[in-house]
PDB file of C-alpha atoms and ligand atoms in Angstrom:
ATOM      1  CA  MET A  18     -63.865  -1.321  -0.625  1.00 47.00           C
ATOM      2  CA  SER A  19     -62.953  -3.227   2.488  1.00 47.00           C
ATOM      3  CA  ALA A  20     -59.658  -4.861   2.820  1.00 56.00           C
ATOM      4  CA  SER A  21     -60.723  -8.338   2.172  1.00 73.00           C
ATOM      5  CA  PRO A  22     -63.322  -8.561   0.094  1.00 91.00           C
ATOM      6  CA  LEU A  23     -65.783 -10.823   0.151  1.00 96.00           C
ATOM      7  CA  LEU A  24     -65.156 -12.059  -3.556  1.00 97.00           C
ATOM      8  CA  LEU A  25     -61.902 -11.162  -4.994  1.00 97.00           C
ATOM      9  CA  ALA A  26     -61.383 -11.720  -8.620  1.00 97.00           C
ATOM     10  CA  HIS A  27     -57.608 -11.405 -10.716  1.00 97.00           C
ATOM     11  CA  SER A  28     -57.093 -10.956 -14.298  1.00 97.00           C
ATOM     12  CA  LEU A  29     -59.510 -13.395 -15.004  1.00 98.00           C
ATOM     13  CA  ALA A  30     -59.722 -15.025 -18.240  1.00 98.00           C
ATOM     14  CA  SER A  31     -62.124 -17.335 -19.748  1.00 97.00           C
ATOM     15  CA  GLY A  32     -64.028 -18.426 -23.273  1.00 97.00           C
ATOM     16  CA  TYR A  33     -65.851 -20.936 -24.883  1.00 96.00           C
ATOM     17  CA  GLY A  34     -63.853 -23.736 -27.131  1.00 92.00           C
ATOM     18  CA  ARG A  35     -60.627 -21.529 -28.160  1.00 92.00           C
ATOM     19  CA  VAL A  36     -62.423 -18.546 -27.994  1.00 96.00           C
ATOM     20  CA  GLN A  37     -61.793 -16.166 -25.643  1.00 97.00           C
ATOM     21  CA  ILE A  38     -64.290 -14.254 -23.811  1.00 98.00           C
ATOM     22  CA  LEU A  39     -62.719 -12.271 -20.824  1.00 98.00           C
ATOM     23  CA  TRP A  40     -59.535 -10.658 -20.713  1.00 98.00           C
ATOM     24  CA  GLU A  41     -57.415  -9.814 -17.722  1.00 98.00           C
ATOM     25  CA  VAL A  42     -60.640  -8.609 -15.385  1.00 98.00           C
ATOM     26  CA  GLY A  43     -60.579  -7.775 -11.672  1.00 97.00           C
ATOM     27  CA  PHE A  44     -62.560  -6.759  -9.204  1.00 96.00           C
ATOM     28  CA  GLY A  45     -63.839  -7.250  -6.177  1.00 96.00           C
ATOM     29  CA  VAL A  46     -67.537  -7.062  -4.749  1.00 97.00           C
ATOM     30  CA  GLY A  47     -67.319  -6.160  -0.732  1.00 94.00           C
ATOM     31  CA  ALA A  48     -69.313  -7.697   2.125  1.00 93.00           C
ATOM     32  CA  GLY A  49     -73.231  -6.542   1.597  1.00 92.00           C
ATOM     33  CA  ARG A  50     -72.277  -4.163  -1.185  1.00 95.00           C
ATOM     34  CA  SER A  51     -73.902  -4.242  -4.661  1.00 96.00           C
ATOM     35  CA  VAL A  52     -72.007  -4.230  -8.353  1.00 97.00           C
ATOM     36  CA  ILE A  53     -73.787  -3.455 -10.950  1.00 96.00           C
ATOM     37  CA  LEU A  54     -72.445  -5.178 -13.888  1.00 96.00           C
ATOM     38  CA  LEU A  55     -72.877  -2.977 -17.258  1.00 94.00           C
ATOM     39  CA  GLY A  56     -72.429  -3.445 -20.545  1.00 92.00           C
ATOM     40  CA  PRO A  57     -73.755  -3.931 -24.309  1.00 90.00           C
ATOM     41  CA  ASN A  58     -74.875  -7.447 -25.659  1.00 89.00           C
ATOM     42  CA  GLY A  59     -72.056 -10.142 -26.119  1.00 93.00           C
ATOM     43  CA  ALA A  60     -69.473  -7.680 -23.569  1.00 94.00           C
ATOM     44  CA  GLY A  61     -69.205 -11.118 -21.874  1.00 96.00           C
ATOM     45  CA  LYS A  62     -71.484 -10.570 -18.598  1.00 96.00           C
ATOM     46  CA  THR A  63     -72.959 -13.741 -18.368  1.00 97.00           C
ATOM     47  CA  THR A  64     -69.694 -15.209 -19.508  1.00 97.00           C
ATOM     48  CA  LEU A  65     -68.238 -13.801 -16.286  1.00 98.00           C
ATOM     49  CA  LEU A  66     -71.255 -14.477 -13.698  1.00 98.00           C
ATOM     50  CA  LYS A  67     -70.757 -18.201 -14.955  1.00 97.00           C
ATOM     51  CA  THR A  68     -67.133 -18.222 -14.425  1.00 98.00           C
ATOM     52  CA  LEU A  69     -67.006 -16.551 -10.852  1.00 98.00           C
ATOM     53  CA  LEU A  70     -69.904 -19.680 -10.228  1.00 97.00           C
ATOM     54  CA  GLY A  71     -67.386 -22.694 -12.128  1.00 97.00           C
ATOM     55  CA  LEU A  72     -70.338 -23.516 -14.021  1.00 96.00           C
ATOM     56  CA  LEU A  73     -67.341 -22.329 -16.725  1.00 96.00           C
ATOM     57  CA  PRO A  74     -63.620 -23.493 -16.838  1.00 95.00           C
ATOM     58  CA  LEU A  75     -61.119 -20.198 -15.941  1.00 96.00           C
ATOM     59  CA  TRP A  76     -58.215 -19.904 -18.041  1.00 97.00           C
ATOM     60  CA  GLN A  77     -56.272 -17.749 -16.464  1.00 97.00           C
ATOM     61  CA  GLY A  78     -56.069 -15.694 -13.116  1.00 98.00           C
ATOM     62  CA  ARG A  79     -57.529 -16.418  -9.523  1.00 97.00           C
ATOM     63  CA  LEU A  80     -60.736 -16.061  -7.427  1.00 98.00           C
ATOM     64  CA  LEU A  81     -60.386 -15.367  -3.341  1.00 97.00           C
ATOM     65  CA  TRP A  82     -63.501 -16.155  -1.589  1.00 97.00           C
ATOM     66  CA  ALA A  83     -63.256 -13.846   1.946  1.00 95.00           C
ATOM     67  CA  GLY A  84     -59.358 -14.584   1.367  1.00 94.00           C
ATOM     68  CA  GLU A  85     -59.387 -17.756   0.669  1.00 96.00           C
ATOM     69  CA  ASP A  86     -58.642 -19.485  -2.882  1.00 97.00           C
ATOM     70  CA  ILE A  87     -61.973 -20.621  -4.499  1.00 97.00           C
ATOM     71  CA  THR A  88     -60.196 -20.894  -8.172  1.00 97.00           C
ATOM     72  CA  HIS A  89     -60.313 -24.590  -8.018  1.00 95.00           C
ATOM     73  CA  TRP A  90     -63.432 -25.100  -6.521  1.00 97.00           C
ATOM     74  CA  PRO A  91     -66.204 -27.123  -8.062  1.00 97.00           C
ATOM     75  CA  THR A  92     -69.807 -25.181  -8.219  1.00 96.00           C
ATOM     76  CA  PRO A  93     -71.452 -27.100  -5.507  1.00 94.00           C
ATOM     77  CA  ALA A  94     -68.727 -25.953  -3.101  1.00 96.00           C
ATOM     78  CA  ARG A  95     -68.636 -22.542  -3.935  1.00 96.00           C
ATOM     79  CA  VAL A  96     -72.989 -22.364  -3.828  1.00 95.00           C
ATOM     80  CA  ARG A  97     -72.262 -24.095  -0.239  1.00 93.00           C
ATOM     81  CA  ALA A  98     -70.102 -21.472   0.699  1.00 95.00           C
ATOM     82  CA  GLY A  99     -72.669 -18.956  -0.152  1.00 95.00           C
ATOM     83  CA  MET A 100     -73.152 -17.417  -3.803  1.00 96.00           C
ATOM     84  CA  ALA A 101     -75.912 -18.215  -5.450  1.00 96.00           C
ATOM     85  CA  PHE A 102     -76.495 -17.825  -9.238  1.00 96.00           C
ATOM     86  CA  MET A 103     -80.233 -16.534 -11.305  1.00 94.00           C
ATOM     87  CA  SER A 104     -79.518 -17.334 -15.004  1.00 90.00           C
ATOM     88  CA  GLU A 105     -81.767 -14.844 -17.479  1.00 84.00           C
ATOM     89  CA  ILE A 106     -83.816 -19.025 -17.027  1.00 83.00           C
ATOM     90  CA  GLY A 107     -83.902 -18.361 -13.170  1.00 86.00           C
ATOM     91  CA  VAL A 108     -86.162 -21.519 -12.302  1.00 93.00           C
ATOM     92  CA  PHE A 109     -87.020 -25.674 -12.831  1.00 94.00           C
ATOM     93  CA  PRO A 110     -90.307 -24.601 -15.041  1.00 94.00           C
ATOM     94  CA  SER A 111     -91.472 -28.191 -14.315  1.00 95.00           C
ATOM     95  CA  LEU A 112     -91.738 -28.062 -10.806  1.00 96.00           C
ATOM     96  CA  PRO A 113     -94.245 -26.397  -8.677  1.00 96.00           C
ATOM     97  CA  ILE A 114     -93.301 -23.287  -7.350  1.00 96.00           C
ATOM     98  CA  ARG A 115     -93.074 -24.468  -3.767  1.00 94.00           C
ATOM     99  CA  GLU A 116     -90.501 -26.796  -5.144  1.00 95.00           C
ATOM    100  CA  ASN A 117     -88.267 -24.175  -6.498  1.00 96.00           C
ATOM    101  CA  LEU A 118     -88.088 -22.526  -3.358  1.00 95.00           C
ATOM    102  CA  ALA A 119     -87.612 -25.531  -1.817  1.00 94.00           C
ATOM    103  CA  ILE A 120     -84.597 -26.202  -4.063  1.00 93.00           C
ATOM    104  CA  GLY A 121     -83.269 -22.444  -3.343  1.00 93.00           C
ATOM    105  CA  ALA A 122     -83.436 -23.468   0.680  1.00 94.00           C
ATOM    106  CA  GLN A 123     -82.503 -26.793   0.908  1.00 91.00           C
ATOM    107  CA  PHE A 124     -78.590 -26.482   2.766  1.00 90.00           C
ATOM    108  CA  LEU A 125     -80.234 -24.601   5.617  1.00 93.00           C
ATOM    109  CA  GLU A 126     -81.064 -26.140   8.685  1.00 94.00           C
ATOM    110  CA  PRO A 127     -84.632 -27.106   8.885  1.00 94.00           C
ATOM    111  CA  LYS A 128     -85.665 -24.324  11.664  1.00 96.00           C
ATOM    112  CA  ALA A 129     -84.146 -21.742   9.411  1.00 95.00           C
ATOM    113  CA  ARG A 130     -85.483 -23.135   5.983  1.00 95.00           C
ATOM    114  CA  ARG A 131     -88.560 -22.917   7.934  1.00 94.00           C
ATOM    115  CA  GLU A 132     -88.748 -19.209   8.853  1.00 95.00           C
ATOM    116  CA  ARG A 133     -86.923 -18.451   5.814  1.00 95.00           C
ATOM    117  CA  LEU A 134     -90.009 -19.751   3.788  1.00 94.00           C
ATOM    118  CA  ALA A 135     -92.440 -18.047   5.694  1.00 94.00           C
ATOM    119  CA  GLU A 136     -90.419 -14.514   5.112  1.00 93.00           C
ATOM    120  CA  LEU A 137     -90.382 -15.285   1.102  1.00 93.00           C
ATOM    121  CA  GLU A 138     -93.993 -15.472   1.654  1.00 91.00           C
ATOM    122  CA  ALA A 139     -94.780 -12.777   3.263  1.00 92.00           C
ATOM    123  CA  ALA A 140     -92.271 -10.557   0.725  1.00 92.00           C
ATOM    124  CA  PHE A 141     -93.903 -12.345  -2.697  1.00 93.00           C
ATOM    125  CA  PRO A 142     -97.742 -13.203  -1.941  1.00 92.00           C
ATOM    126  CA  ASP A 143     -98.692 -13.650  -5.379  1.00 90.00           C
ATOM    127  CA  LEU A 144     -96.259 -16.966  -5.360  1.00 92.00           C
ATOM    128  CA  ALA A 145     -97.070 -17.806  -1.567  1.00 92.00           C
ATOM    129  CA  SER A 146    -101.138 -18.044  -3.111  1.00 94.00           C
ATOM    130  CA  ARG A 147    -100.977 -20.863  -5.369  1.00 93.00           C
ATOM    131  CA  PRO A 148     -97.838 -23.080  -4.021  1.00 93.00           C
ATOM    132  CA  HIS A 149     -98.468 -26.096  -6.527  1.00 95.00           C
ATOM    133  CA  ALA A 150     -98.745 -24.108  -9.870  1.00 95.00           C
ATOM    134  CA  LEU A 151     -95.831 -25.242 -11.891  1.00 96.00           C
ATOM    135  CA  ALA A 152     -93.113 -22.255 -12.898  1.00 95.00           C
ATOM    136  CA  ALA A 153     -94.270 -23.046 -16.537  1.00 95.00           C
ATOM    137  CA  SER A 154     -97.152 -21.618 -16.448  1.00 95.00           C
ATOM    138  CA  LEU A 155     -96.548 -18.163 -14.981  1.00 94.00           C
ATOM    139  CA  SER A 156     -96.105 -15.636 -16.858  1.00 91.00           C
ATOM    140  CA  GLY A 157     -92.797 -13.883 -17.791  1.00 90.00           C
ATOM    141  CA  GLY A 158     -92.976 -11.679 -15.032  1.00 89.00           C
ATOM    142  CA  GLN A 159     -94.135 -13.912 -12.497  1.00 91.00           C
ATOM    143  CA  ARG A 160     -91.167 -16.412 -12.911  1.00 93.00           C
ATOM    144  CA  LYS A 161     -88.709 -13.622 -12.874  1.00 93.00           C
ATOM    145  CA  MET A 162     -90.355 -13.195  -9.105  1.00 93.00           C
ATOM    146  CA  LEU A 163     -89.995 -17.086  -8.580  1.00 95.00           C
ATOM    147  CA  GLY A 164     -86.705 -16.660  -9.445  1.00 95.00           C
ATOM    148  CA  LEU A 165     -85.525 -13.723  -7.381  1.00 95.00           C
ATOM    149  CA  ALA A 166     -87.521 -16.092  -4.357  1.00 96.00           C
ATOM    150  CA  LYS A 167     -85.429 -18.934  -5.626  1.00 96.00           C
ATOM    151  CA  VAL A 168     -81.869 -17.577  -5.540  1.00 96.00           C
ATOM    152  CA  LEU A 169     -82.650 -15.463  -2.096  1.00 96.00           C
ATOM    153  CA  ALA A 170     -84.016 -18.622  -0.267  1.00 95.00           C
ATOM    154  CA  GLY A 171     -80.913 -20.177   0.764  1.00 95.00           C
ATOM    155  CA  ARG A 172     -79.883 -16.668   2.706  1.00 95.00           C
ATOM    156  CA  PRO A 173     -76.366 -16.572   0.184  1.00 96.00           C
ATOM    157  CA  ARG A 174     -73.841 -14.066   1.208  1.00 96.00           C
ATOM    158  CA  LEU A 175     -73.149 -13.009  -2.456  1.00 97.00           C
ATOM    159  CA  VAL A 176     -76.376 -13.002  -4.902  1.00 97.00           C
ATOM    160  CA  VAL A 177     -75.284 -13.231  -8.573  1.00 98.00           C
ATOM    161  CA  LEU A 178     -78.177 -11.651 -11.050  1.00 97.00           C
ATOM    162  CA  ASP A 179     -77.431 -12.526 -14.664  1.00 96.00           C
ATOM    163  CA  GLU A 180     -80.456  -9.585 -16.104  1.00 95.00           C
ATOM    164  CA  PRO A 181     -83.197  -9.362 -13.747  1.00 94.00           C
ATOM    165  CA  SER A 182     -84.955  -6.546 -15.963  1.00 93.00           C
ATOM    166  CA  ALA A 183     -85.067  -8.876 -19.218  1.00 90.00           C
ATOM    167  CA  GLY A 184     -88.355  -9.127 -20.865  1.00 86.00           C
ATOM    168  CA  LEU A 185     -90.004  -7.351 -17.808  1.00 90.00           C
ATOM    169  CA  SER A 186     -92.294  -3.997 -18.634  1.00 89.00           C
ATOM    170  CA  PRO A 187     -91.160  -0.988 -16.825  1.00 90.00           C
ATOM    171  CA  LEU A 188     -93.904  -1.528 -14.036  1.00 90.00           C
ATOM    172  CA  LEU A 189     -92.237  -4.660 -13.072  1.00 90.00           C
ATOM    173  CA  VAL A 190     -88.626  -3.487 -12.979  1.00 93.00           C
ATOM    174  CA  GLY A 191     -89.496  -0.950 -10.524  1.00 94.00           C
ATOM    175  CA  GLN A 192     -90.582  -3.558  -8.604  1.00 91.00           C
ATOM    176  CA  VAL A 193     -87.766  -5.874  -8.986  1.00 93.00           C
ATOM    177  CA  ILE A 194     -85.888  -2.898  -7.786  1.00 95.00           C
ATOM    178  CA  ALA A 195     -88.040  -2.589  -4.852  1.00 92.00           C
ATOM    179  CA  LEU A 196     -87.989  -5.935  -3.941  1.00 91.00           C
ATOM    180  CA  LEU A 197     -84.009  -5.947  -4.464  1.00 93.00           C
ATOM    181  CA  ARG A 198     -83.781  -2.982  -2.123  1.00 92.00           C
ATOM    182  CA  ARG A 199     -85.141  -4.445   0.488  1.00 89.00           C
ATOM    183  CA  PHE A 200     -83.545  -7.687   0.634  1.00 91.00           C
ATOM    184  CA  ARG A 201     -80.267  -6.042   0.345  1.00 90.00           C
ATOM    185  CA  ASN A 202     -81.414  -4.451   4.162  1.00 88.00           C
ATOM    186  CA  GLU A 203     -80.497  -8.201   5.031  1.00 90.00           C
ATOM    187  CA  GLY A 204     -76.664  -7.321   4.214  1.00 90.00           C
ATOM    188  CA  ALA A 205     -76.181 -10.183   0.901  1.00 94.00           C
ATOM    189  CA  ALA A 206     -73.937  -8.742  -1.454  1.00 96.00           C
ATOM    190  CA  PHE A 207     -75.490  -8.001  -4.770  1.00 97.00           C
ATOM    191  CA  LEU A 208     -73.682  -8.632  -8.500  1.00 98.00           C
ATOM    192  CA  ILE A 209     -76.073  -7.538 -10.546  1.00 97.00           C
ATOM    193  CA  ALA A 210     -75.530  -7.884 -15.176  1.00 97.00           C
ATOM    194  CA  GLU A 211     -77.630  -5.248 -16.897  1.00 94.00           C
ATOM    195  CA  GLN A 212     -78.810  -3.489 -19.040  1.00 89.00           C
ATOM    196  CA  ASN A 213     -81.180  -0.982 -17.797  1.00 90.00           C
ATOM    197  CA  VAL A 214     -79.597   1.984 -15.764  1.00 89.00           C
ATOM    198  CA  ALA A 215     -82.296   1.640 -13.229  1.00 92.00           C
ATOM    199  CA  PHE A 216     -80.536  -0.727 -11.619  1.00 94.00           C
ATOM    200  CA  LEU A 217     -77.529   1.589 -10.911  1.00 93.00           C
ATOM    201  CA  GLU A 218     -79.864   2.997  -7.781  1.00 93.00           C
ATOM    202  CA  LEU A 219     -78.629  -0.074  -6.088  1.00 95.00           C
ATOM    203  CA  ALA A 220     -74.948   0.386  -6.778  1.00 96.00           C
ATOM    204  CA  ASP A 221     -72.341   0.341  -4.325  1.00 96.00           C
ATOM    205  CA  ASP A 222     -70.120  -0.156  -7.617  1.00 96.00           C
ATOM    206  CA  VAL A 223     -70.257   0.295 -11.205  1.00 95.00           C
ATOM    207  CA  ALA A 224     -68.821  -2.718 -13.471  1.00 96.00           C
ATOM    208  CA  VAL A 225     -68.293  -1.961 -17.242  1.00 95.00           C
ATOM    209  CA  LEU A 226     -67.578  -4.880 -19.487  1.00 96.00           C
ATOM    210  CA  GLU A 227     -66.440  -4.218 -23.080  1.00 94.00           C
ATOM    211  CA  GLY A 228     -65.454  -6.267 -25.485  1.00 95.00           C
ATOM    212  CA  GLY A 229     -65.057  -8.727 -22.531  1.00 97.00           C
ATOM    213  CA  ARG A 230     -62.173  -6.206 -20.677  1.00 97.00           C
ATOM    214  CA  LEU A 231     -62.880  -4.509 -17.416  1.00 97.00           C
ATOM    215  CA  ARG A 232     -63.366  -0.644 -18.812  1.00 94.00           C
ATOM    216  CA  PHE A 233     -64.742   0.872 -15.770  1.00 94.00           C
ATOM    217  CA  PHE A 234     -64.703  -0.342 -11.930  1.00 95.00           C
ATOM    218  CA  GLY A 235     -65.635   2.709  -9.592  1.00 94.00           C
ATOM    219  CA  PRO A 236     -68.694   4.233  -7.635  1.00 94.00           C
ATOM    220  CA  PRO A 237     -71.983   5.565  -9.009  1.00 91.00           C
ATOM    221  CA  ALA A 238     -70.529   9.326  -8.619  1.00 89.00           C
ATOM    222  CA  GLN A 239     -67.589   8.628 -10.392  1.00 89.00           C
ATOM    223  CA  PHE A 240     -69.108   6.818 -13.800  1.00 84.00           C
ATOM    224  CA  GLY A 241     -71.587   9.347 -14.046  1.00 76.00           C
ATOM    225  CA  GLU A 242     -68.486  11.429 -14.921  1.00 79.00           C
ATOM    226  CA  GLU A 243     -67.081   9.796 -16.901  1.00 77.00           C
ATOM    227  CA  GLU A 244     -68.457  11.735 -20.163  1.00 71.00           C
ATOM    228  CA  ALA A 245     -68.080   8.826 -22.684  1.00 75.00           C
ATOM    229  CA  LEU A 246     -69.713   5.896 -20.727  1.00 74.00           C
ATOM    230  CA  ARG A 247     -72.714   8.906 -19.591  1.00 71.00           C
ATOM    231  CA  ARG A 248     -72.778   9.043 -22.918  1.00 70.00           C
ATOM    232  CA  ALA A 249     -72.744   5.189 -24.076  1.00 74.00           C
ATOM    233  CA  TYR A 250     -74.517   4.692 -21.030  1.00 74.00           C
ATOM    234  CA  PHE A 251     -77.417   6.725 -20.603  1.00 65.00           C
ATOM    235  CA  GLY A 252     -77.436   8.811 -23.806  1.00 60.00           C
ATOM    236  CA  LEU A 253     -76.354  11.642 -22.397  1.00 49.00           C
ATOM    237  CA  THR A 254     -74.447  14.579 -24.354  1.00 42.00           C
TER     238      THR A 254
HETATM  239  P1  LIG B 317     -76.005 -10.153 -23.454  1.00 56.11           P
HETATM  240  O1  LIG B 317     -76.183  -8.827 -22.941  1.00 56.11           O
HETATM  241  O2  LIG B 317     -76.261 -10.530 -24.789  1.00 56.11           O
HETATM  242  O3  LIG B 317     -76.327 -12.201 -23.254  1.00 56.11           O
HETATM  243  P2  LIG B 317     -73.493 -10.871 -22.357  1.00 56.11           P
HETATM  244  O4  LIG B 317     -72.581  -9.052 -22.361  1.00 56.11           O
HETATM  245  O5  LIG B 317     -73.886 -11.280 -21.724  1.00 56.11           O
HETATM  246  O6  LIG B 317     -74.141 -10.619 -23.296  1.00 56.11           O
HETATM  247  P3  LIG B 317     -72.298 -12.585 -23.203  1.00 56.11           P
HETATM  248  O7  LIG B 317     -73.290 -13.831 -23.034  1.00 56.11           O
HETATM  249  O8  LIG B 317     -71.571 -13.044 -22.510  1.00 56.11           O
HETATM  250  O9  LIG B 317     -72.561 -11.584 -23.424  1.00 56.11           O
HETATM  251  O10 LIG B 317     -71.162 -13.544 -25.044  1.00 56.11           O
HETATM  252  C1  LIG B 317     -69.682 -13.407 -24.649  1.00 56.11           C
HETATM  253  C2  LIG B 317     -69.981 -13.790 -26.245  1.00 56.11           C
HETATM  254  O11 LIG B 317     -69.746 -15.094 -25.831  1.00 56.11           O
HETATM  255  C3  LIG B 317     -70.558 -13.119 -27.407  1.00 56.11           C
HETATM  256  O12 LIG B 317     -69.540 -13.404 -28.179  1.00 56.11           O
HETATM  257  C4  LIG B 317     -71.131 -14.578 -27.550  1.00 56.11           C
HETATM  258  O13 LIG B 317     -70.969 -14.966 -28.567  1.00 56.11           O
HETATM  259  C5  LIG B 317     -70.106 -15.843 -26.724  1.00 56.11           C
HETATM  260  N1  LIG B 317     -70.445 -16.502 -26.687  1.00 56.11           N
HETATM  261  C6  LIG B 317     -72.137 -16.971 -25.509  1.00 56.11           C
HETATM  262  N2  LIG B 317     -72.408 -18.119 -25.266  1.00 56.11           N
HETATM  263  C7  LIG B 317     -71.563 -18.800 -26.317  1.00 56.11           C
HETATM  264  C8  LIG B 317     -70.930 -20.637 -26.096  1.00 56.11           C
HETATM  265  N3  LIG B 317     -72.310 -21.438 -25.471  1.00 56.11           N
HETATM  266  N4  LIG B 317     -70.374 -20.783 -26.684  1.00 56.11           N
HETATM  267  C9  LIG B 317     -69.485 -20.314 -27.956  1.00 56.11           C
HETATM  268  N5  LIG B 317     -69.745 -18.700 -27.987  1.00 56.11           N
HETATM  269  C10 LIG B 317     -70.178 -18.135 -26.567  1.00 56.11           C
END
């Protein structure tokens, strides 16, 4: 991890109403690095991602972005600074493919936007072949691809993905991982909440959330050395 990570979370607490879900969560995402966030159902992964984006209020703790305190920044300011979030839905179903991508690229200058959309057309030929199709008309796998293209469209510095593999066949999961590997080379950082350990191949660091607390943070090799974690996540003895 570099001395001044792109995103640094200090002792975060958050929840819904009066119910606290996250407890003292602290970690960092270095510029250009990929963090895979593992954890069982209900561990608080989605809650953490939404808190980082400012979509849920932070109860306690501090958030730094490239060293600047963004704890009180509203979501649009975080997005303009370079954070992008793909929720489990990930697209606007009532809008055509082209409009979804245009929304993702809306903060780029016109020339950069045209170039980016051309790059995405090359990387996602299935989507490019029918720009006027409504997102709602796409299959689950195609929607996920559109969600990825949309979140990448604005050239974010940090791409935050909530369970990109949800509902996908193993074949499609492989395609998603291959696409992410390709776009990772552009230099963006990734924070990816997943239950599918196949995503560990993308990881520079692994974070494990259990019961709203960070149970582990470190490189994949160290994760593999922790026997209890290995058992829990790989089913190995
Ligand atoms: P999953 O993989 O099932 O989405 P997760 O790790 O993303 O799990 P969260 O969705 O963050 O977990 O949920 C953490 C806890 O917060 C769970 O106990 C859940 O029931 C609760 N929770 C989630 N959303 C809400 C909400 N809108 N209101 C109240 N409680 C919620």
